């Protein structure tokens, strides 16, 4: 696998990408672009090598973790997929791998997924918590939204930047999709000051939020 990855290496991209994932030692980043990694992940699955690769934890190379995330994301069996997710999450060491872990089967099993999300939210591991908030953002802001879910996100007490930024991203996205339910979190200042500022920043950059709402959010930021 190392040889395959180095055959796809782009050293300039490695230098660029290492600045985007500062929690990963740059010596562990080969420099393989995402489309190439996606193709390689599909090849691993097609050749029947996925099980052996997924069992080989922890990985050393950043790109191996990306491959791991892509392979899991394509799984169709929910029980198998979530088992692999639970096994992999403790080894996730950066926001990019965390956010690339997007299992397609989750959307058909949202009811079963909730119990796992509650467990992940209570984890002491940064990227497990970030992943859980991402699941709530990606899976439960449309027809399966419930007013309890924003309180779950707000209830996470974390000082880590990557968790707090995901909380802000969640509330900015939730405002665009569930405006009436989420606006009070902004106007009543239920969010911590830093999270509120970051959520407002993301919301005013969104094309899904009206200009009138953006003006209201800017006023909140100015007042604060």
CSV table of C-alpha atoms in Angstrom, one decimal:
chain,number,residue,atom,x,y,z
A,1,UNK,CA,0.0,0.0,0.0
A,2,UNK,CA,2.9,2.4,0.8
A,3,UNK,CA,4.3,1.8,-2.7
A,4,UNK,CA,0.9,2.4,-4.3
A,5,UNK,CA,0.5,5.7,-2.4
A,6,UNK,CA,4.0,6.9,-3.2
A,7,UNK,CA,3.4,6.2,-6.9
A,8,UNK,CA,0.6,8.8,-6.7
A,9,UNK,CA,2.6,11.3,-4.7
A,10,UNK,CA,2.5,15.1,-5.5
A,11,UNK,CA,5.1,16.7,-3.3
A,12,UNK,CA,3.8,20.2,-3.7
A,13,UNK,CA,0.4,19.1,-2.7
A,14,UNK,CA,1.9,17.4,0.4
A,15,UNK,CA,3.4,20.7,1.4
A,16,UNK,CA,0.2,22.5,0.9
A,17,UNK,CA,-2.0,19.9,2.6
A,18,UNK,CA,0.2,19.6,5.6
A,19,UNK,CA,-0.7,23.2,6.5
A,20,UNK,CA,-4.4,22.3,6.4
A,21,UNK,CA,-4.1,19.4,8.9
A,22,UNK,CA,-1.7,20.8,11.6
A,23,UNK,CA,-2.5,17.9,14.0
A,24,UNK,CA,-0.8,15.5,11.7
A,25,UNK,CA,3.0,15.4,11.5
A,26,UNK,CA,4.0,16.5,8.0
A,27,UNK,CA,6.4,13.5,7.7
A,28,UNK,CA,3.3,11.2,7.7
A,29,UNK,CA,1.7,13.0,4.7
A,30,UNK,CA,2.6,11.6,1.3
A,31,UNK,CA,0.7,14.0,-0.8
A,32,UNK,CA,-2.0,12.1,-2.7
A,33,UNK,CA,-5.0,14.0,-4.0
A,34,UNK,CA,-8.5,13.1,-2.9
A,35,UNK,CA,-9.8,11.8,-6.3
A,36,UNK,CA,-6.8,9.4,-6.5
A,37,UNK,CA,-7.5,8.2,-3.0
A,38,UNK,CA,-11.2,7.6,-3.8
A,39,UNK,CA,-10.2,5.6,-6.9
A,40,UNK,CA,-7.7,3.5,-4.8
A,41,UNK,CA,-10.3,2.9,-2.1
A,42,UNK,CA,-12.7,1.5,-4.7
A,43,UNK,CA,-10.0,-0.7,-6.1
A,44,UNK,CA,-9.2,-2.1,-2.7
A,45,UNK,CA,-12.8,-3.0,-2.2
A,46,UNK,CA,-13.1,-4.5,-5.8
A,47,UNK,CA,-10.1,-6.6,-5.3
A,48,UNK,CA,-11.4,-8.1,-2.0
A,49,UNK,CA,-8.6,-6.5,0.1
A,50,UNK,CA,-10.8,-4.3,2.2
A,51,UNK,CA,-11.1,-6.5,5.3
A,52,UNK,CA,-7.3,-7.0,5.6
A,53,UNK,CA,-6.7,-3.3,5.2
A,54,UNK,CA,-9.4,-2.2,7.7
A,55,UNK,CA,-8.0,-4.6,10.3
A,56,UNK,CA,-4.5,-3.1,10.0
A,57,UNK,CA,-4.9,-0.4,12.6
A,58,UNK,CA,-3.3,1.9,13.5
A,59,UNK,CA,-2.2,3.2,10.2
A,60,UNK,CA,1.0,5.3,9.9
A,61,UNK,CA,0.3,7.3,6.8
A,62,UNK,CA,-2.3,10.1,6.7
A,63,UNK,CA,-3.5,8.8,3.3
A,64,UNK,CA,-4.1,5.3,4.8
A,65,UNK,CA,-6.5,6.9,7.2
A,66,UNK,CA,-8.2,8.7,4.4
A,67,UNK,CA,-8.5,5.4,2.5
A,68,UNK,CA,-10.0,3.8,5.6
A,69,UNK,CA,-12.6,6.5,5.8
A,70,UNK,CA,-13.6,6.2,2.2
A,71,UNK,CA,-13.9,2.4,2.3
A,72,UNK,CA,-16.1,2.6,5.4
A,73,UNK,CA,-18.2,5.3,3.9
A,74,UNK,CA,-19.2,3.1,1.0
A,75,UNK,CA,-20.4,0.2,3.1
A,76,UNK,CA,-24.1,-0.7,2.6
A,77,UNK,CA,-24.7,-2.9,5.7
A,78,UNK,CA,-25.4,-0.7,8.6
A,79,UNK,CA,-24.3,-3.1,11.4
A,80,UNK,CA,-21.0,-3.9,9.7
A,81,UNK,CA,-20.4,-0.2,8.9
A,82,UNK,CA,-21.1,1.1,12.4
A,83,UNK,CA,-18.9,-1.6,13.9
A,84,UNK,CA,-16.0,-0.4,11.7
A,85,UNK,CA,-16.8,3.2,12.5
A,86,UNK,CA,-16.6,2.5,16.3
A,87,UNK,CA,-13.3,0.6,15.8
A,88,UNK,CA,-11.8,3.4,13.6
A,89,UNK,CA,-12.8,6.6,15.4
A,90,UNK,CA,-10.2,6.3,18.3
A,91,UNK,CA,-7.5,6.4,15.6
A,92,UNK,CA,-8.8,9.5,13.8
A,93,UNK,CA,-6.3,12.3,14.5
A,94,UNK,CA,-7.4,15.2,12.2
A,95,UNK,CA,-10.5,17.1,11.1
A,96,UNK,CA,-10.1,16.1,7.4
A,97,UNK,CA,-10.3,12.3,8.0
A,98,UNK,CA,-13.1,12.9,10.5
A,99,UNK,CA,-15.2,14.9,8.0
A,100,UNK,CA,-14.5,12.5,5.1
A,101,UNK,CA,-16.1,9.7,7.1
A,102,UNK,CA,-19.6,9.9,5.7
A,103,UNK,CA,-21.2,6.5,5.6
A,104,UNK,CA,-23.9,6.4,2.9
A,105,UNK,CA,-25.9,3.7,4.8
A,106,UNK,CA,-26.6,6.0,7.8
A,107,UNK,CA,-29.4,7.9,6.1
A,108,UNK,CA,-31.5,4.7,5.9
A,109,UNK,CA,-30.8,3.8,9.6
A,110,UNK,CA,-31.2,7.1,11.4
A,111,UNK,CA,-33.3,5.6,14.2
A,112,UNK,CA,-30.7,3.0,15.1
A,113,UNK,CA,-27.9,5.6,14.7
A,114,UNK,CA,-29.1,7.9,17.5
A,115,UNK,CA,-27.9,5.6,20.3
A,116,UNK,CA,-24.4,5.5,18.8
A,117,UNK,CA,-24.4,9.3,18.4
A,118,UNK,CA,-25.3,9.8,22.1
A,119,UNK,CA,-22.3,7.5,23.0
A,120,UNK,CA,-19.9,9.3,20.7
A,121,UNK,CA,-21.0,12.7,22.0
A,122,UNK,CA,-19.9,11.7,25.5
A,123,UNK,CA,-16.4,10.6,24.3
A,124,UNK,CA,-13.2,12.2,25.6
A,125,UNK,CA,-11.7,11.9,22.1
A,126,UNK,CA,-11.9,15.1,20.0
A,127,UNK,CA,-12.7,13.6,16.7
A,128,UNK,CA,-15.2,11.1,18.0
A,129,UNK,CA,-17.2,14.0,19.4
A,130,UNK,CA,-16.7,16.0,16.2
A,131,UNK,CA,-17.9,13.1,14.1
A,132,UNK,CA,-21.0,12.7,16.3
A,133,UNK,CA,-21.9,16.4,15.8
A,134,UNK,CA,-21.3,16.0,12.1
A,135,UNK,CA,-23.7,13.1,12.0
A,136,UNK,CA,-26.4,15.3,13.6
A,137,UNK,CA,-25.7,18.0,11.1
A,138,UNK,CA,-25.7,15.7,8.1
A,139,UNK,CA,-28.5,13.4,9.0
A,140,UNK,CA,-31.0,15.1,11.2
A,141,UNK,CA,-31.6,18.7,10.0
A,142,UNK,CA,-34.3,17.8,7.5
A,143,UNK,CA,-37.3,15.4,7.9
A,144,UNK,CA,-35.8,13.7,10.9
A,145,UNK,CA,-35.0,16.9,12.9
A,146,UNK,CA,-36.1,17.0,16.5
A,147,UNK,CA,-35.8,20.0,18.8
A,148,UNK,CA,-33.7,17.9,21.3
A,149,UNK,CA,-30.8,17.6,18.9
A,150,UNK,CA,-29.5,21.1,19.1
A,151,UNK,CA,-29.5,20.9,22.8
A,152,UNK,CA,-27.3,17.7,22.5
A,153,UNK,CA,-24.8,19.7,20.5
A,154,UNK,CA,-24.9,22.6,22.9
A,155,UNK,CA,-24.5,20.2,25.8
A,156,UNK,CA,-21.0,19.2,24.7
A,157,UNK,CA,-18.5,20.8,27.0
A,158,UNK,CA,-15.2,20.9,25.2
A,159,UNK,CA,-12.3,23.4,24.9
A,160,UNK,CA,-10.9,21.8,21.8
A,161,UNK,CA,-10.9,24.0,18.7
A,162,UNK,CA,-12.1,21.3,16.3
A,163,UNK,CA,-15.1,20.4,18.5
A,164,UNK,CA,-16.1,24.0,19.1
A,165,UNK,CA,-15.8,24.8,15.3
A,166,UNK,CA,-18.0,21.8,14.5
A,167,UNK,CA,-20.6,23.1,17.0
A,168,UNK,CA,-20.5,26.5,15.3
A,169,UNK,CA,-20.8,24.8,11.9
A,170,UNK,CA,-23.8,22.8,13.1
A,171,UNK,CA,-25.7,25.8,14.3
A,172,UNK,CA,-25.0,27.8,11.2
A,173,UNK,CA,-26.3,24.9,9.0
A,174,UNK,CA,-29.2,24.3,11.3
A,175,UNK,CA,-30.2,27.9,11.1
A,176,UNK,CA,-30.4,27.6,7.3
A,177,UNK,CA,-32.5,24.4,7.5
A,178,UNK,CA,-34.6,24.8,10.7
A,179,UNK,CA,-34.8,28.6,11.0
A,180,UNK,CA,-37.6,29.0,13.5
A,181,UNK,CA,-36.3,26.3,15.8
A,182,UNK,CA,-32.7,27.5,15.8
A,183,UNK,CA,-32.9,31.3,15.7
A,184,UNK,CA,-33.5,31.6,19.4
A,185,UNK,CA,-30.1,30.0,20.1
A,186,UNK,CA,-28.7,33.1,18.4
A,187,UNK,CA,-31.0,35.8,19.5
A,188,UNK,CA,-31.2,34.6,23.1
A,189,UNK,CA,-27.5,34.1,23.2
A,190,UNK,CA,-27.7,30.5,24.3
A,191,UNK,CA,-24.5,29.7,22.5
A,192,UNK,CA,-21.1,30.4,24.2
A,193,UNK,CA,-19.6,33.7,23.0
A,194,UNK,CA,-16.9,32.2,20.8
A,195,UNK,CA,-19.3,29.6,19.3
A,196,UNK,CA,-21.9,32.3,18.6
A,197,UNK,CA,-19.3,34.5,16.8
A,198,UNK,CA,-18.1,31.6,14.6
A,199,UNK,CA,-21.7,30.4,13.9
A,200,UNK,CA,-22.7,33.9,12.8
A,201,UNK,CA,-19.6,34.1,10.6
A,202,UNK,CA,-20.5,30.9,8.9
A,203,UNK,CA,-24.2,31.8,8.6
A,204,UNK,CA,-23.6,35.2,7.0
A,205,UNK,CA,-21.4,33.4,4.4
A,206,UNK,CA,-24.2,31.0,3.5
A,207,UNK,CA,-26.3,31.4,0.4
A,208,UNK,CA,-29.2,29.6,2.1
A,209,UNK,CA,-29.8,32.3,4.6
A,210,UNK,CA,-31.8,35.4,3.7
A,211,UNK,CA,-30.3,38.9,3.6
A,212,UNK,CA,-32.7,40.0,6.4
A,213,UNK,CA,-31.5,37.2,8.7
A,214,UNK,CA,-27.9,38.0,7.9
A,215,UNK,CA,-28.5,41.6,8.9
A,216,UNK,CA,-30.0,40.5,12.1
A,217,UNK,CA,-27.0,38.2,12.8
A,218,UNK,CA,-24.5,41.0,12.0
A,219,UNK,CA,-26.4,43.2,14.5
A,220,UNK,CA,-26.1,40.5,17.1
A,221,UNK,CA,-22.4,40.2,16.5
A,222,UNK,CA,-21.9,43.9,16.7
A,223,UNK,CA,-23.9,44.1,19.9
A,224,UNK,CA,-21.8,41.4,21.4
